[in-house]
Every structure is written in C-alpha cells, then in structure tokens.
mmCIF file of C-alpha atoms and ligand atoms in Angstrom:
data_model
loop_
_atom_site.group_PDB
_atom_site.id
_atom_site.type_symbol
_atom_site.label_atom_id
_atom_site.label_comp_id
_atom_site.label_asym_id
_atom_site.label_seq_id
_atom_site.Cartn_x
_atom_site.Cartn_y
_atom_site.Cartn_z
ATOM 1 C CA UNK A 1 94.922 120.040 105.730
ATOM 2 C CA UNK A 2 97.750 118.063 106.852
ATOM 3 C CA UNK A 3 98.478 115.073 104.737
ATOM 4 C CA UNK A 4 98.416 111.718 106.979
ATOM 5 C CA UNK A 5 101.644 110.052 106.636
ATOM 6 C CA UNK A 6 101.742 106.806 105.336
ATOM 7 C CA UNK A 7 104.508 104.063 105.767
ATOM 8 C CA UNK A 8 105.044 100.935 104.086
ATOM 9 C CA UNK A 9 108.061 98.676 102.840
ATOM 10 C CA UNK A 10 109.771 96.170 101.513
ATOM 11 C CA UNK A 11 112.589 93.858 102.386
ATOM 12 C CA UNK A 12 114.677 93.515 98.996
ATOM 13 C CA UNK A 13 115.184 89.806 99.006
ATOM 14 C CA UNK A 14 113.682 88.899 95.471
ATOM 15 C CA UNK A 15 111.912 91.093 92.784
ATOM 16 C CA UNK A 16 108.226 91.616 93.486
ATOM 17 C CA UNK A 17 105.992 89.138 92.391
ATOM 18 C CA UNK A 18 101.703 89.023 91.549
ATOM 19 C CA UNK A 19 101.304 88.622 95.399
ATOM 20 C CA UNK A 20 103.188 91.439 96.061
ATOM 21 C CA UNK A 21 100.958 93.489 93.783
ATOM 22 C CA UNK A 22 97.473 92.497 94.371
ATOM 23 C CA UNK A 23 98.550 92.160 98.614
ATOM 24 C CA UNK A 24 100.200 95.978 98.873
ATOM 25 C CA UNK A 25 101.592 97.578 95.558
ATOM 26 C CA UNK A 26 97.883 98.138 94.246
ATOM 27 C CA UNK A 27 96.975 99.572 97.310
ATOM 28 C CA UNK A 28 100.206 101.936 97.379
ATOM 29 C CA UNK A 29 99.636 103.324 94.244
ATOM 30 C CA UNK A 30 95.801 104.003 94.686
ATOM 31 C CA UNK A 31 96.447 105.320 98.442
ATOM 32 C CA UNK A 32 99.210 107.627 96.650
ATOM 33 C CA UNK A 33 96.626 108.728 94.122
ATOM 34 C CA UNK A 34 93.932 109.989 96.527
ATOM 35 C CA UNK A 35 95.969 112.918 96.959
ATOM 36 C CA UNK A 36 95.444 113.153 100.978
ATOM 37 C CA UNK A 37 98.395 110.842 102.224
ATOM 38 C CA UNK A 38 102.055 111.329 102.099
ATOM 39 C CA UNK A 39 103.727 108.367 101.642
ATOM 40 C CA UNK A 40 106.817 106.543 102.169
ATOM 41 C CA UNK A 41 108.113 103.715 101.188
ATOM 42 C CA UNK A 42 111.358 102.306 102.531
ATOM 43 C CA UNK A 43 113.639 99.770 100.960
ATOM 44 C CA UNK A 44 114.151 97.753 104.321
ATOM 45 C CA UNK A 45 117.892 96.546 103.045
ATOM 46 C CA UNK A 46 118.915 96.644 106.946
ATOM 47 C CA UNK A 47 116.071 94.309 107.508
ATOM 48 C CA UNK A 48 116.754 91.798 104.771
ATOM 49 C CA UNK A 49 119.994 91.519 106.290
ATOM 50 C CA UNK A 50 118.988 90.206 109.094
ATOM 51 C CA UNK A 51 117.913 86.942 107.646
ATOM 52 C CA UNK A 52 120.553 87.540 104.844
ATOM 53 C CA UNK A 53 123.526 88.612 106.771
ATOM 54 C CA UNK A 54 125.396 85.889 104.975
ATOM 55 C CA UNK A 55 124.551 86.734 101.730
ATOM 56 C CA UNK A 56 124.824 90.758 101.014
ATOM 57 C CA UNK A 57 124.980 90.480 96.784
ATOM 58 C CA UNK A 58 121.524 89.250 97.111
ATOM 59 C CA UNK A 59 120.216 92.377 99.359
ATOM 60 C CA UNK A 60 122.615 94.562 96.927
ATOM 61 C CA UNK A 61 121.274 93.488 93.498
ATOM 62 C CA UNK A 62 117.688 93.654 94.671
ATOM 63 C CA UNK A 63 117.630 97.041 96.239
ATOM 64 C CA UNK A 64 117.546 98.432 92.467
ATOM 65 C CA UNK A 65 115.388 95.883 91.649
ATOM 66 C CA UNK A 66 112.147 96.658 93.863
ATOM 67 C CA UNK A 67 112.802 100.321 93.373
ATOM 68 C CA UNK A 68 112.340 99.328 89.690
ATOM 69 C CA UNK A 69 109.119 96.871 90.520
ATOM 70 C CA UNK A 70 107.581 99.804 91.979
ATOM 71 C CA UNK A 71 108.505 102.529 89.293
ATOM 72 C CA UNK A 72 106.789 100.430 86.730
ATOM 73 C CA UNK A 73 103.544 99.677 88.731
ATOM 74 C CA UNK A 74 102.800 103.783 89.209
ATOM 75 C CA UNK A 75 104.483 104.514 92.015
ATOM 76 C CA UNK A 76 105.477 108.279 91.126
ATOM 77 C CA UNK A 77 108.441 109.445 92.916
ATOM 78 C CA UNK A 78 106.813 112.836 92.835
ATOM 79 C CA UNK A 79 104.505 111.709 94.902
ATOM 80 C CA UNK A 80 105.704 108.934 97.368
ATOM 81 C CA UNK A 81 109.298 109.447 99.023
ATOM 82 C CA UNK A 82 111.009 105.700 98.312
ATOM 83 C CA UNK A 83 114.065 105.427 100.575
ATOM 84 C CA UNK A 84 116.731 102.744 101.226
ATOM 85 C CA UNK A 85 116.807 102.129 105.104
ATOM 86 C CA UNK A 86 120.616 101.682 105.446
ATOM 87 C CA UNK A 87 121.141 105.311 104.122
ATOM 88 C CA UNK A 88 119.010 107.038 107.178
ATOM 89 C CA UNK A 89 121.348 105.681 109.711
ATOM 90 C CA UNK A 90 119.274 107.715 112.190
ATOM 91 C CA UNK A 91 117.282 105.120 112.056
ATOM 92 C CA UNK A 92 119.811 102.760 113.574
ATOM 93 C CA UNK A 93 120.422 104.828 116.320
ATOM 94 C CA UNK A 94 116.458 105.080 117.275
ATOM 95 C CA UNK A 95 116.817 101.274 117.095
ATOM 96 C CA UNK A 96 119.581 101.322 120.049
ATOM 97 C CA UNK A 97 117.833 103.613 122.245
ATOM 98 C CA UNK A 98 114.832 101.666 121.513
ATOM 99 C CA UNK A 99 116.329 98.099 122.283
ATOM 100 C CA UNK A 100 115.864 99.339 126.285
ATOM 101 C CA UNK A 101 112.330 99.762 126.297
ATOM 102 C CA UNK A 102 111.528 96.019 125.106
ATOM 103 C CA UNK A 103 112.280 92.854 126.646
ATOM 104 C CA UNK A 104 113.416 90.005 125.247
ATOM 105 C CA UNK A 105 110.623 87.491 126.265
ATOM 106 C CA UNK A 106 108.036 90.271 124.561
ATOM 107 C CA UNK A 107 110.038 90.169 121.388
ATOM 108 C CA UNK A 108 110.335 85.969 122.083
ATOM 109 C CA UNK A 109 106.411 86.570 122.059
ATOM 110 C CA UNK A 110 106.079 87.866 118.555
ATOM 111 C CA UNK A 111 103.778 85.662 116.962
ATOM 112 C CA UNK A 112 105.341 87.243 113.337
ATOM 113 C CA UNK A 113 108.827 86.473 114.499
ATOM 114 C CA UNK A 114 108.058 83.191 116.493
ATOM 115 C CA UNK A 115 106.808 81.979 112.779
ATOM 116 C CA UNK A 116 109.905 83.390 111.279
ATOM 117 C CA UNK A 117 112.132 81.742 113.594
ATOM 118 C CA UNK A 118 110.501 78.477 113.197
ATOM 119 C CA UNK A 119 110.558 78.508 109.121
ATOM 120 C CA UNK A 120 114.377 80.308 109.467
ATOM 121 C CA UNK A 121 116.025 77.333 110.838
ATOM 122 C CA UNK A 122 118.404 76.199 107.649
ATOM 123 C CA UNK A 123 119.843 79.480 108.805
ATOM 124 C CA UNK A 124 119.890 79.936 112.269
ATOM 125 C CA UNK A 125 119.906 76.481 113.903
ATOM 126 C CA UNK A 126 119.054 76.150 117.159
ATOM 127 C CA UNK A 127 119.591 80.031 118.386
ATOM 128 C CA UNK A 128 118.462 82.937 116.550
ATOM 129 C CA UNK A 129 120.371 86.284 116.290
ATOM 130 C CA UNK A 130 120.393 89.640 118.311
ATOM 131 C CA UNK A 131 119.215 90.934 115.121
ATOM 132 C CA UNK A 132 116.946 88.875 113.817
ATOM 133 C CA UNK A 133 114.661 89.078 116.653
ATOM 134 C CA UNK A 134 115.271 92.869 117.182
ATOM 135 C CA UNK A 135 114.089 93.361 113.928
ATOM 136 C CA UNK A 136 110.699 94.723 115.313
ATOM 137 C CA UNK A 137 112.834 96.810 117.178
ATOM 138 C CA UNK A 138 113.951 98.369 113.706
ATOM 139 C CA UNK A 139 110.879 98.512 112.122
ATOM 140 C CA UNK A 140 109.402 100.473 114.818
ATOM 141 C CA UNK A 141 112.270 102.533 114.754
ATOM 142 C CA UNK A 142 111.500 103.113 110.665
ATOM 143 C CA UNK A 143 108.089 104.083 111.403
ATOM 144 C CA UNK A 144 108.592 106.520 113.976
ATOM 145 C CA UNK A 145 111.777 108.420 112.814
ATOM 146 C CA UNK A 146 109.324 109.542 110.172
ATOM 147 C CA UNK A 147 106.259 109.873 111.968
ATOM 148 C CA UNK A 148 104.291 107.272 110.216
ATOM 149 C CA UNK A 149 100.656 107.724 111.110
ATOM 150 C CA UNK A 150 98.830 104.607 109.260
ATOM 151 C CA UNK A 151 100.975 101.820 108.500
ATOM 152 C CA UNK A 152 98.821 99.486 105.697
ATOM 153 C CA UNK A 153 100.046 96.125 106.134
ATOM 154 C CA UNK A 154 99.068 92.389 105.580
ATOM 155 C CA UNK A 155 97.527 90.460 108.563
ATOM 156 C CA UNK A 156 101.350 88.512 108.968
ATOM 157 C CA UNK A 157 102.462 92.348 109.728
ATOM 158 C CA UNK A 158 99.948 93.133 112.713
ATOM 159 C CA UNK A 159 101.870 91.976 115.433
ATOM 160 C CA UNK A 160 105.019 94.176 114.452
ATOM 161 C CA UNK A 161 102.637 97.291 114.511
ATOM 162 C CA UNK A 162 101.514 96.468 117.922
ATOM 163 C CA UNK A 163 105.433 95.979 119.123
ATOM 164 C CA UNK A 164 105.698 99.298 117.511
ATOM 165 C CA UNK A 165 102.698 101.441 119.717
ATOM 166 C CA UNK A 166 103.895 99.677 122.634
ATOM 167 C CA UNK A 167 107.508 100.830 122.256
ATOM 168 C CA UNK A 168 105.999 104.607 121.148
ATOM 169 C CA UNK A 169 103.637 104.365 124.596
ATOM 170 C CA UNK A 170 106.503 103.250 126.882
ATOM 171 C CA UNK A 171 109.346 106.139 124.849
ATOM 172 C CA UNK A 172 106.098 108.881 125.574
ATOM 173 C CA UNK A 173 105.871 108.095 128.906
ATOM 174 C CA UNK A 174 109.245 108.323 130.297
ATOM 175 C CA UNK A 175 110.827 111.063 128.248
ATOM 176 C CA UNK A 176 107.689 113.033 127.551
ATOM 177 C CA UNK A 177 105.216 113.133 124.234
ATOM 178 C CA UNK A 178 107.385 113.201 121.309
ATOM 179 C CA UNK A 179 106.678 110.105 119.230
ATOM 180 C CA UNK A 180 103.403 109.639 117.347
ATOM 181 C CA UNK A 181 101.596 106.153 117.733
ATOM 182 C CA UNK A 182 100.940 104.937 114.439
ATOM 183 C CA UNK A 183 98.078 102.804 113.066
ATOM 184 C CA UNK A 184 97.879 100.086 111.576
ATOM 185 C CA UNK A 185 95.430 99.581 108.100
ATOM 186 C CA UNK A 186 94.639 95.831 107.378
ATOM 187 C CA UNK A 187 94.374 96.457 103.950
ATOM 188 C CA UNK A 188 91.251 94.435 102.501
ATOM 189 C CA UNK A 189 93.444 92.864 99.935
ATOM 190 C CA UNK A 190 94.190 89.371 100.647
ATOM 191 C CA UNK A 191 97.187 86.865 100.538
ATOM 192 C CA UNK A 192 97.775 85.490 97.185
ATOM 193 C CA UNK A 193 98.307 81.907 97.138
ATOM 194 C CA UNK A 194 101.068 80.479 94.715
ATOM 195 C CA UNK A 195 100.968 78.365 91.426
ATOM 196 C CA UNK A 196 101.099 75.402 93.386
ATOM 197 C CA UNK A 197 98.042 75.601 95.734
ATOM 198 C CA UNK A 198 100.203 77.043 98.569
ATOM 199 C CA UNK A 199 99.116 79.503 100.942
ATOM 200 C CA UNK A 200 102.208 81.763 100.319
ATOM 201 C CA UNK A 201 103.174 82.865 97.085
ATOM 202 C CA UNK A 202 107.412 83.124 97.521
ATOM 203 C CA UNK A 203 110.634 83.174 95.808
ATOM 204 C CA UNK A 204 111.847 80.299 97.492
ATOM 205 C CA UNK A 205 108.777 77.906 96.977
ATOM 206 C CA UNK A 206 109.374 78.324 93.520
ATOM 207 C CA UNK A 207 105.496 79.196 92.757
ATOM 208 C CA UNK A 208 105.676 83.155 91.887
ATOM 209 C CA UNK A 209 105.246 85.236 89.152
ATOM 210 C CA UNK A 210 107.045 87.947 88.813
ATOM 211 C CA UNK A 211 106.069 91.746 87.372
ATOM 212 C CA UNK A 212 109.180 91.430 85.035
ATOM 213 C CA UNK A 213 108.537 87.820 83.811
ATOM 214 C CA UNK A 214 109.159 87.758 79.842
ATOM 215 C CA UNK A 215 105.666 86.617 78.379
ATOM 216 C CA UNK A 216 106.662 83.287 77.438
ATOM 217 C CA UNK A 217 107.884 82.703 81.313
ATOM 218 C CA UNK A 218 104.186 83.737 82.389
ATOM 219 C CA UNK A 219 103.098 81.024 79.522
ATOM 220 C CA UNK A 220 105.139 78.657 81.069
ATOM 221 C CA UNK A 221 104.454 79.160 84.554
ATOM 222 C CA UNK A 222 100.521 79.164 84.296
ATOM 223 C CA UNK A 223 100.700 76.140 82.200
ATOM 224 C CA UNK A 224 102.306 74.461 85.504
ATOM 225 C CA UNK A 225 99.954 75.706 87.420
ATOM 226 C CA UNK A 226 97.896 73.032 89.614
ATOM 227 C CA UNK A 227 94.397 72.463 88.391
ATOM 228 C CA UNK A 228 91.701 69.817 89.785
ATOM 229 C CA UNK A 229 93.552 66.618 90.250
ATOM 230 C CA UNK A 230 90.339 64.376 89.755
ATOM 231 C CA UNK A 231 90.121 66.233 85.975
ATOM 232 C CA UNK A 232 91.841 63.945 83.463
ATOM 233 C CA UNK A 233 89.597 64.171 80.636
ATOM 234 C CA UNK A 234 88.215 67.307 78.820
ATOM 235 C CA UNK A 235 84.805 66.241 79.903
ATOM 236 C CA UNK A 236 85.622 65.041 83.499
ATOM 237 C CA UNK A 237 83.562 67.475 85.740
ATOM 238 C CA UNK A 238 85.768 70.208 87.307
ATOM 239 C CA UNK A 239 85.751 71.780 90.447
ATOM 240 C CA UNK A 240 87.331 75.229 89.470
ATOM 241 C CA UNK A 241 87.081 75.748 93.486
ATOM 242 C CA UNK A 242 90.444 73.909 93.969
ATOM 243 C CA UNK A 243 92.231 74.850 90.650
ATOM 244 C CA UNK A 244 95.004 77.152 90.690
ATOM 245 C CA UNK A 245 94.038 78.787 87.033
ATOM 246 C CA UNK A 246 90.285 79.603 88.216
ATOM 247 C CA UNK A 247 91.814 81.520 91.514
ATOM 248 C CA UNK A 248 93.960 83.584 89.085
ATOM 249 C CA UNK A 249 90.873 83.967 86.753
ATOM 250 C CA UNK A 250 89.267 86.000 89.317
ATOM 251 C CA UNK A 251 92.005 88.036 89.494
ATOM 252 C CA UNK A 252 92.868 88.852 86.093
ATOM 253 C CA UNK A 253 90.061 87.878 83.863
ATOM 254 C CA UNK A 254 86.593 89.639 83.480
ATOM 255 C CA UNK A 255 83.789 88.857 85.646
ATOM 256 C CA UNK A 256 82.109 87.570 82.527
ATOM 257 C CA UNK A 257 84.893 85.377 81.415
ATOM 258 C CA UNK A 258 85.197 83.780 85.343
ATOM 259 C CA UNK A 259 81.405 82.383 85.039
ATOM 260 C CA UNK A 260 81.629 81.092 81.745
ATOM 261 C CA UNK A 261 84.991 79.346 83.390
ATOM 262 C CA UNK A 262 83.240 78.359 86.126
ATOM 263 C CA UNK A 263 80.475 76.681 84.466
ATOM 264 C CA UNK A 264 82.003 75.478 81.404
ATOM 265 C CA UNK A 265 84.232 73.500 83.832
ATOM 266 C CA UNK A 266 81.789 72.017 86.381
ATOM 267 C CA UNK A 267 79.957 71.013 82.782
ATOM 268 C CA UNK A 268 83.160 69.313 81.642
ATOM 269 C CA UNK A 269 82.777 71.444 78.336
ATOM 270 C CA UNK A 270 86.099 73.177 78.968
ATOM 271 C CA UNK A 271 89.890 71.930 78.533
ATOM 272 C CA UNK A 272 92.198 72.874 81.242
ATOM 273 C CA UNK A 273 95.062 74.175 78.898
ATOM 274 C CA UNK A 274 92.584 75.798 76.841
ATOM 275 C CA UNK A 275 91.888 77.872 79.783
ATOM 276 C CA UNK A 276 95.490 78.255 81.326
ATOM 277 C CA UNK A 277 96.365 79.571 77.583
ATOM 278 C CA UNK A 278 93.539 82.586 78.314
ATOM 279 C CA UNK A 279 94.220 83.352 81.665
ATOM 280 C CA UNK A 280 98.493 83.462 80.533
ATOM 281 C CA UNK A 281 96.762 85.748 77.954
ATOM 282 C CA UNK A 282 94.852 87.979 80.424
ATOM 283 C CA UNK A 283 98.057 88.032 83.232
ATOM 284 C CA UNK A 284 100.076 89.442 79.953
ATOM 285 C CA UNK A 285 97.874 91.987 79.622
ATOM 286 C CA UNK A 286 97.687 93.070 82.480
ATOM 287 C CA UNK A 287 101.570 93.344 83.014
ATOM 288 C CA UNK A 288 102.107 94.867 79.721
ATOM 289 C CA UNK A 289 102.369 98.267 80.853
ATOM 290 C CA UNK A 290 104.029 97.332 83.693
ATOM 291 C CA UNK A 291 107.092 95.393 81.539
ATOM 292 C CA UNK A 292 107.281 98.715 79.314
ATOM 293 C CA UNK A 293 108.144 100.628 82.022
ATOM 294 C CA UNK A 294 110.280 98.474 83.440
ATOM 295 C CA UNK A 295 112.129 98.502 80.274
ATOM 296 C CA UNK A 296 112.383 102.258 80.424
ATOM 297 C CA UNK A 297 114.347 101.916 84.090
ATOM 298 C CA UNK A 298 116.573 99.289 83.363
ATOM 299 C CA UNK A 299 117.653 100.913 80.315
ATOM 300 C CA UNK A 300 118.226 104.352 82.690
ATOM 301 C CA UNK A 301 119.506 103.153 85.912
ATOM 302 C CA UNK A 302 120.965 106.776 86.375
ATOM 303 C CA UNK A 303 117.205 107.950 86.840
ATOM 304 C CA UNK A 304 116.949 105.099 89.106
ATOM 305 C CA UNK A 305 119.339 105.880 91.265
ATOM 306 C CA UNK A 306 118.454 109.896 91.030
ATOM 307 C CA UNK A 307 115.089 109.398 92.468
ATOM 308 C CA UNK A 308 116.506 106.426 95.140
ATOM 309 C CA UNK A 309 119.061 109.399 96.261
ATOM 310 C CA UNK A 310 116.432 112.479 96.142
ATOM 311 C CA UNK A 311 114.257 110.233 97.807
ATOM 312 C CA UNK A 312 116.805 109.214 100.785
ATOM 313 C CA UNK A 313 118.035 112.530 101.029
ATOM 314 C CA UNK A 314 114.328 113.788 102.103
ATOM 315 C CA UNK A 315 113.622 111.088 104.586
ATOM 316 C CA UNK A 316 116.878 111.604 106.214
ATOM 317 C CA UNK A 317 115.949 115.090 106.611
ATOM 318 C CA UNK A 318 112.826 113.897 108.000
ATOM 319 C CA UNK A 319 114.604 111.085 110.455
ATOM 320 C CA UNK A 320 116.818 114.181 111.476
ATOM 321 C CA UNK A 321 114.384 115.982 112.397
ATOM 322 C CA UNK A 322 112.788 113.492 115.014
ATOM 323 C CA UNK A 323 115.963 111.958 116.354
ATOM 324 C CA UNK A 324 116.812 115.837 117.468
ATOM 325 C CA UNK A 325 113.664 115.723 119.808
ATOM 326 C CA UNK A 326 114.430 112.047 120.761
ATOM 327 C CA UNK A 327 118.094 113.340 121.907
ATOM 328 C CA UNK A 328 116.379 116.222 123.437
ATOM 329 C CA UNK A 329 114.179 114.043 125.140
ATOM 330 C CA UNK A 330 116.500 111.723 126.415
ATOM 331 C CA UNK A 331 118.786 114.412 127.570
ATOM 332 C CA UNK A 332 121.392 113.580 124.957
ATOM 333 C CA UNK A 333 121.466 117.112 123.558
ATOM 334 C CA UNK A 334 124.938 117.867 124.988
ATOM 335 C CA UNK A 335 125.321 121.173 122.549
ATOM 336 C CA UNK A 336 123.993 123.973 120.557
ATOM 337 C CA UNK A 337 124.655 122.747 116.718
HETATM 338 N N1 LIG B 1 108.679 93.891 107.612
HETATM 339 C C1 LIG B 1 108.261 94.357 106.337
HETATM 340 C C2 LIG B 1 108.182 93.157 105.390
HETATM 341 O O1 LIG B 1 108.819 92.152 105.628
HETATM 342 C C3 LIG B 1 109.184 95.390 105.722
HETATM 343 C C4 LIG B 1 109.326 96.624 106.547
HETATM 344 C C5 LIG B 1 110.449 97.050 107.175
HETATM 345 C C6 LIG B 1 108.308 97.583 106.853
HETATM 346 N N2 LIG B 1 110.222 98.234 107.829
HETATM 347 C C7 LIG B 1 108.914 98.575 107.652
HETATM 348 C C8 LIG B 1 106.973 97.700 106.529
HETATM 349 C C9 LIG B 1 108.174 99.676 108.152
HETATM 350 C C10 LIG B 1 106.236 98.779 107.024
HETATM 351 C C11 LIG B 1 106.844 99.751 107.827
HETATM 352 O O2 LIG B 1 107.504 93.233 104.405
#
C-alpha cells in the first residue's frame, strides 16, 4: 500500500517550546511511528521571513535549532524527510504561478492572516507586505509541490488549508488534474496555554518553556508560574481550576498525583511551592531524554547538517517532480530536457 503523505512545519523563529510538543511534535513522532504515513516536515525559513524580513540572523540561527528540537524529541530522519523551504526553490516558483489564481480580497479574508496582521503591527504599520499576506500562497505551494495528502495542524492553521484546496480546485480546473487536494487533520491535541495564564504559549510573551531549558531554568520558570491569586496562606482553599501549576500537572504528572493535587488544594492541605517544586520535578523528567539528545546534536552539528542536506536533497527531487507536470500543464514545457 501506498503510504499517505503527510506534511507539517515549522517557521524557525524561536526554539520549540512545551506547546510546541504537546500541540504537534507528539503527534509527529507517533504519526511517524505507525509506519503507514510518509512524512515531511519543512523548516518554513521562507515563511519566517516574511514577518522577519528585517531580521535574517534570527531565521538563520534557528533553522539548526528546530532541526535539533525535533532530532531530540524522536523524530528519525530515517523515517520523516525534514527539509529547509528556501533550498526547494521550486517551491517559489509554484508560489508565482499560484499568486494568479487568488485574489487579494480572499487572502484579505484570511481569518489566520487577518489575526496576524492585527497582532503584526510593531512591524508593519498601517500596510502589510506582498509577502506577508501571500504567505498562504506559499504554504499551499509547500504542500502541493510534494503532494501532501493530510496536513495535521492546530485549529489557528485551518483556514490556510482551506486557501490551499481552493487554490488546488481552481489550478485542476483550468490546466487539467495534476495537483492533489490535501486534507486537513485537526489534531485532538490542544493549545497549550503559557506560564502566565495566557492563551498562547510564545517566545515573545515571555511565558514558554523550552525542550532545551537547563533544569534549573525549568525550576525557575515553574516557580513563576501563576497560581490562584485568592491563595495566600498554605491553608487558604485553592481552586487548582485557575492555577497555572495544576494545568501543567495534568500534563506531566500521573493521574494519581493530579487528584491528590487537586484535593489537597481545594482542602488547603497543600503549599503552592511545595507543588510547583514536584511538577518542575516531573517536567524534568520528562525532558530528560529529550536534553540528552540534544546534547548529542549540538555537540555534532556535522550530522545535523548531513541529515538537513539528505533530507532537502529528497524533497527537491520530489518538488521537481511536480513542478515538471505543473510546467507541462501550464504549457511552459518549451523543451525536451
Ligand atoms: N504556517 C505554519 C506555522 O506557522 C508553518 C508552515 C509553513 C506549514 N508551511 C507549511 C505547516 C506547510 C504545514 C504545511 O506553523
């Protein structure tokens, strides 16, 4: 049987943080382990530039640095391609013959990039770029070139799935069937919400932790955590409901150890830094094996870079591969090569 497959990325803007993990790496590595999918995961460096143009050592230094972020959470290069967008420039030239087949006011409609825009303003004022708001555009053009099938995203991502199948319908029906309409897989995990109670955990709120946080920086972090404000005292009755450390708890700590932290804190029998100090423990543990591995990479950036290039090479095959029936299509195929 064919393997169905399966795209997913990454802008490089930041190392990848718990959110990151429990909202799409988790799900990578167990879809990659099931043995039926083919994945791919793309480095979207093109992307990040478009709300980084002005700042390219940031997209530079952090290219490496997801590529190591996934290494150390199981991705296995033997099994998932991982590719950096800007190398497959193929995919830059789908993007141009795809900017004709979408309107502006549809991309204006974007619900994703309308958001964006709105939160973007410290960089682009009053009038956003060409680029920034043909970055659906892009994407669809990274899905396609490869012949994503399922494309397992966040709920945030939906919309840019749907500009995608609406490009891939309107491409099929004047040129003829070449492109494959992919599909979208809400993934059941959810959106982890930062140390601070915010909806969005992010590098630039300041309320992340990151895979390759030292221990004593996960210490510190989940000590700063925000807990029930109404809980001064030890024996002030909690409402682990809206504290920060129970809503990690449940995802890092046993089911056991969550209801005896749940009750012991509604009971006032339990001390909030007492209980950050065993959930730091638990989040440790967890990213133990994760920081070892790390290690390994950043002390052998040459294999880094190895599987980054084997892994480019083979989707640029790939990208080759459709962009010669896209030409085709289009009637671009001047010559015999
Ligand atoms: N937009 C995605 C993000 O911000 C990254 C991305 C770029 C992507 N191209 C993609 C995801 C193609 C899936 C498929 O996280």
């Amino acid at each position: 049987m064919e393997k169905k497959r399966i795209l997913t990325g990454d802008r490089p803007t930041g190392r990848l943080h718990i959110g990151h993990y429990f909202g799409s790496l988790k799900n990578r590595v167990k879809m990659q382990n099931e043995g039926i999918y083919d994945p791919f995961i793309l480095i979207a460096d093109v992307q990040a530039l478009t709300d980084n143009f002005n700042n390219p050592e940031k997209v530079r230094k952090n290219v490496r640095e997801v590529a190591m972020d996934y290494l150390s959470v199981g991705i296995d290069p033997e099994k998932t391609t991982i590719y950096i967008q800007s190398l497959v420039p193929e995919t830059a030239e789908l993007t141009v013959f795809y900017a004709n087949l979408v309107t502006i006011a549809r991309l204006e409609r974007n619900p994703t990039v309308k958001t964006e825009i709105a939160q973007k303003r410290d960089i682009f004022g009053e009038s956003v770029t060409y680029g920034f708001l043909g970055y659906p555009v892009s994407q669809a053009a990274d899905i396609t070139a490869f012949n994503g099938e399922l494309v397992p995203v966040g709920e945030d991502q939906l919309p840019l799935i749907e500009q995608c199948r609406e490009i891939v319908r309107k491409f099929n029906s004047i040129y003829g069937e070449v492109l494959k309409e992919p599909e979208a897989v809400l993934s059941n995990t959810k959106r982890i919400k930062g140390l601070d109670g915010n909806e969005k955990m992010g590098k630039s709120l300041g309320n992340a932790i990151y895979l390759s946080d030292p221990e004593d920086e996960v210490n510190r972090k989940v000590m700063s955590a925000v807990t029930d404000p109404n809980r001064i005292k030890k024996d002030d009755l909690g409402n682990p409901d809206i504290c920060m450390v129970y809503y990690y708890h449940k995802l890092f700590s046993t089911d056991e150890e969550c209801k005896t932290v749940c009750s012991e804190c509604k009971e006032g029998k339990r001390g909030c830094v007492a209980c950050k100090k065993q959930l730091a423990q638990n989040i440790n543990k967890e990213l133990n094996p994760i920081r070892e591995k790390r290690k390994y990479y950043e002390e052998h950036p040459e294999i880094v870079d190895k599987i980054l290039k084997e892994g480019t090479a083979k989707a640029r095959e790939e990208a080759k591969r459709t962009m010669k029936k896209v030409k085709k299509a289009m009637m671009l195929d001047y010559f015999e090569d």
